């Protein structure tokens, strides 16, 4: 559901979400999931005619990053889990990761100096 909302250029009504995720899901199932996501604060809704239109209020990248953190926390050997992740990266991803790690390290050092 969230993937359909993230991919959409604007808010979607349940029928549009159902069409985006495939007709295999019943309309009532789509509605139930949308209501639960709304109750969790992941999406918001606005009245459009007789229906609600839904849009995400959390970024896809934030949700995926949180999922990765939870997976790391579940592993018995955090270093081994990270190693498995890194070994599966494409060379371009490795370069991006190195750059991001360097920036994060620099930002941490700068915050520490400012205290």
PDB file of C-alpha atoms in Angstrom:
ATOM      1  CA  UNK A   1       0.000   0.000   0.000  1.00  0.00           C
ATOM      2  CA  UNK A   2       2.690   2.453   0.979  1.00  0.00           C
ATOM      3  CA  UNK A   3       4.631   1.778  -2.213  1.00  0.00           C
ATOM      4  CA  UNK A   4       1.557   2.735  -4.242  1.00  0.00           C
ATOM      5  CA  UNK A   5       1.107   5.934  -2.242  1.00  0.00           C
ATOM      6  CA  UNK A   6       4.796   6.851  -2.518  1.00  0.00           C
ATOM      7  CA  UNK A   7       4.720   6.303  -6.286  1.00  0.00           C
ATOM      8  CA  UNK A   8       1.608   8.411  -6.803  1.00  0.00           C
ATOM      9  CA  UNK A   9       1.911  12.085  -7.770  1.00  0.00           C
ATOM     10  CA  UNK A  10      -0.781  12.986  -5.226  1.00  0.00           C
ATOM     11  CA  UNK A  11      -3.260  11.549  -2.736  1.00  0.00           C
ATOM     12  CA  UNK A  12      -5.190   8.431  -3.768  1.00  0.00           C
ATOM     13  CA  UNK A  13      -8.690   7.239  -2.915  1.00  0.00           C
ATOM     14  CA  UNK A  14      -8.995   3.572  -1.918  1.00  0.00           C
ATOM     15  CA  UNK A  15     -10.141   2.462  -5.382  1.00  0.00           C
ATOM     16  CA  UNK A  16      -6.999   4.013  -6.896  1.00  0.00           C
ATOM     17  CA  UNK A  17      -4.827   2.305  -4.282  1.00  0.00           C
ATOM     18  CA  UNK A  18      -6.547  -0.994  -5.054  1.00  0.00           C
ATOM     19  CA  UNK A  19      -5.885  -0.540  -8.770  1.00  0.00           C
ATOM     20  CA  UNK A  20      -2.252   0.359  -8.109  1.00  0.00           C
ATOM     21  CA  UNK A  21      -1.559  -2.703  -5.959  1.00  0.00           C
ATOM     22  CA  UNK A  22      -3.529  -5.097  -8.124  1.00  0.00           C
ATOM     23  CA  UNK A  23      -7.095  -6.277  -8.170  1.00  0.00           C
ATOM     24  CA  UNK A  24      -6.216  -9.401  -6.146  1.00  0.00           C
ATOM     25  CA  UNK A  25      -6.929  -7.513  -2.933  1.00  0.00           C
ATOM     26  CA  UNK A  26     -10.529  -6.911  -1.984  1.00  0.00           C
ATOM     27  CA  UNK A  27     -11.630  -3.304  -1.621  1.00  0.00           C
ATOM     28  CA  UNK A  28     -12.452  -3.941   2.047  1.00  0.00           C
ATOM     29  CA  UNK A  29      -8.936  -5.262   2.627  1.00  0.00           C
ATOM     30  CA  UNK A  30      -7.447  -2.139   1.052  1.00  0.00           C
ATOM     31  CA  UNK A  31      -9.678   0.021   3.245  1.00  0.00           C
ATOM     32  CA  UNK A  32      -8.693  -1.885   6.385  1.00  0.00           C
ATOM     33  CA  UNK A  33      -4.982  -1.501   5.650  1.00  0.00           C
ATOM     34  CA  UNK A  34      -5.356   2.197   4.843  1.00  0.00           C
ATOM     35  CA  UNK A  35      -7.248   2.818   8.087  1.00  0.00           C
ATOM     36  CA  UNK A  36      -4.586   0.964  10.084  1.00  0.00           C
ATOM     37  CA  UNK A  37      -1.785   2.921   8.415  1.00  0.00           C
ATOM     38  CA  UNK A  38      -3.694   6.130   9.163  1.00  0.00           C
ATOM     39  CA  UNK A  39      -4.172   5.123  12.797  1.00  0.00           C
ATOM     40  CA  UNK A  40      -0.411   4.514  13.070  1.00  0.00           C
ATOM     41  CA  UNK A  41       0.289   8.003  11.699  1.00  0.00           C
ATOM     42  CA  UNK A  42       2.076   6.736   8.593  1.00  0.00           C
ATOM     43  CA  UNK A  43      -0.458   8.234   6.184  1.00  0.00           C
ATOM     44  CA  UNK A  44      -2.948  11.058   6.385  1.00  0.00           C
ATOM     45  CA  UNK A  45      -6.300  11.463   4.743  1.00  0.00           C
ATOM     46  CA  UNK A  46      -8.517  14.248   3.475  1.00  0.00           C
ATOM     47  CA  UNK A  47     -12.155  14.068   2.479  1.00  0.00           C
ATOM     48  CA  UNK A  48     -12.690  14.048  -1.290  1.00  0.00           C
ATOM     49  CA  UNK A  49     -16.365  13.797  -2.137  1.00  0.00           C
ATOM     50  CA  UNK A  50     -17.718  10.779  -0.283  1.00  0.00           C
ATOM     51  CA  UNK A  51     -14.338   9.094   0.113  1.00  0.00           C
ATOM     52  CA  UNK A  52     -11.012   9.844   1.728  1.00  0.00           C
ATOM     53  CA  UNK A  53      -7.846  10.411  -0.269  1.00  0.00           C
ATOM     54  CA  UNK A  54      -4.674   9.129   1.368  1.00  0.00           C
ATOM     55  CA  UNK A  55      -1.070  10.286   1.156  1.00  0.00           C
ATOM     56  CA  UNK A  56       2.055   9.208   3.028  1.00  0.00           C
ATOM     57  CA  UNK A  57       3.493  11.428   5.736  1.00  0.00           C
ATOM     58  CA  UNK A  58       6.693   9.427   6.158  1.00  0.00           C
ATOM     59  CA  UNK A  59       9.390   9.155   3.533  1.00  0.00           C
ATOM     60  CA  UNK A  60      10.048   5.812   1.915  1.00  0.00           C
ATOM     61  CA  UNK A  61      13.735   6.119   2.783  1.00  0.00           C
ATOM     62  CA  UNK A  62      12.940   6.637   6.492  1.00  0.00           C
ATOM     63  CA  UNK A  63      10.753   3.532   6.615  1.00  0.00           C
ATOM     64  CA  UNK A  64      13.323   1.354   4.850  1.00  0.00           C
ATOM     65  CA  UNK A  65      16.169   2.665   7.015  1.00  0.00           C
ATOM     66  CA  UNK A  66      14.166   1.800  10.137  1.00  0.00           C
ATOM     67  CA  UNK A  67      13.526  -1.700   8.783  1.00  0.00           C
ATOM     68  CA  UNK A  68      17.255  -2.200   8.219  1.00  0.00           C
ATOM     69  CA  UNK A  69      18.014  -1.000  11.767  1.00  0.00           C
ATOM     70  CA  UNK A  70      15.442  -3.462  13.173  1.00  0.00           C
ATOM     71  CA  UNK A  71      16.967  -6.312  11.160  1.00  0.00           C
ATOM     72  CA  UNK A  72      20.420  -5.427  12.477  1.00  0.00           C
ATOM     73  CA  UNK A  73      19.080  -5.459  16.028  1.00  0.00           C
ATOM     74  CA  UNK A  74      17.571  -8.934  15.510  1.00  0.00           C
ATOM     75  CA  UNK A  75      20.844 -10.564  14.463  1.00  0.00           C
ATOM     76  CA  UNK A  76      22.959 -12.359  17.046  1.00  0.00           C
ATOM     77  CA  UNK A  77      26.159 -11.114  15.405  1.00  0.00           C
ATOM     78  CA  UNK A  78      25.740  -7.522  14.237  1.00  0.00           C
ATOM     79  CA  UNK A  79      29.126  -7.494  12.497  1.00  0.00           C
ATOM     80  CA  UNK A  80      28.233 -10.610  10.517  1.00  0.00           C
ATOM     81  CA  UNK A  81      24.905  -9.115   9.463  1.00  0.00           C
ATOM     82  CA  UNK A  82      26.648  -5.936   8.302  1.00  0.00           C
ATOM     83  CA  UNK A  83      29.275  -7.989   6.493  1.00  0.00           C
ATOM     84  CA  UNK A  84      26.560  -9.922   4.662  1.00  0.00           C
ATOM     85  CA  UNK A  85      24.902  -6.662   3.672  1.00  0.00           C
ATOM     86  CA  UNK A  86      28.136  -5.153   2.408  1.00  0.00           C
ATOM     87  CA  UNK A  87      29.149  -8.252   0.477  1.00  0.00           C
ATOM     88  CA  UNK A  88      25.893  -8.030  -1.459  1.00  0.00           C
ATOM     89  CA  UNK A  89      26.425  -4.425  -2.544  1.00  0.00           C
ATOM     90  CA  UNK A  90      27.178  -3.430  -6.093  1.00  0.00           C
ATOM     91  CA  UNK A  91      30.475  -1.518  -6.586  1.00  0.00           C
ATOM     92  CA  UNK A  92      28.605   1.766  -7.065  1.00  0.00           C
ATOM     93  CA  UNK A  93      26.717   1.184  -3.814  1.00  0.00           C
ATOM     94  CA  UNK A  94      30.022   0.579  -2.039  1.00  0.00           C
ATOM     95  CA  UNK A  95      31.296   3.957  -3.240  1.00  0.00           C
ATOM     96  CA  UNK A  96      28.128   5.692  -2.064  1.00  0.00           C
ATOM     97  CA  UNK A  97      28.351   3.960   1.317  1.00  0.00           C
ATOM     98  CA  UNK A  98      32.001   4.975   1.768  1.00  0.00           C
ATOM     99  CA  UNK A  99      31.106   8.571   0.965  1.00  0.00           C
ATOM    100  CA  UNK A 100      28.162   8.560   3.372  1.00  0.00           C
ATOM    101  CA  UNK A 101      30.270   7.021   6.147  1.00  0.00           C
ATOM    102  CA  UNK A 102      32.931   9.694   5.641  1.00  0.00           C
ATOM    103  CA  UNK A 103      30.314  12.454   5.823  1.00  0.00           C
ATOM    104  CA  UNK A 104      28.719  10.957   8.941  1.00  0.00           C
ATOM    105  CA  UNK A 105      32.106  10.616  10.639  1.00  0.00           C
ATOM    106  CA  UNK A 106      32.974  14.217   9.795  1.00  0.00           C
ATOM    107  CA  UNK A 107      29.603  15.470  11.051  1.00  0.00           C
ATOM    108  CA  UNK A 108      30.044  13.564  14.339  1.00  0.00           C
ATOM    109  CA  UNK A 109      33.510  15.028  14.813  1.00  0.00           C
ATOM    110  CA  UNK A 110      32.212  18.538  14.161  1.00  0.00           C
ATOM    111  CA  UNK A 111      29.394  18.092  16.693  1.00  0.00           C
ATOM    112  CA  UNK A 112      31.863  16.812  19.283  1.00  0.00           C
ATOM    113  CA  UNK A 113      34.160  19.816  18.755  1.00  0.00           C
ATOM    114  CA  UNK A 114      31.243  22.217  19.188  1.00  0.00           C
ATOM    115  CA  UNK A 115      30.434  20.993  22.699  1.00  0.00           C
TER     116      UNK A 115
END
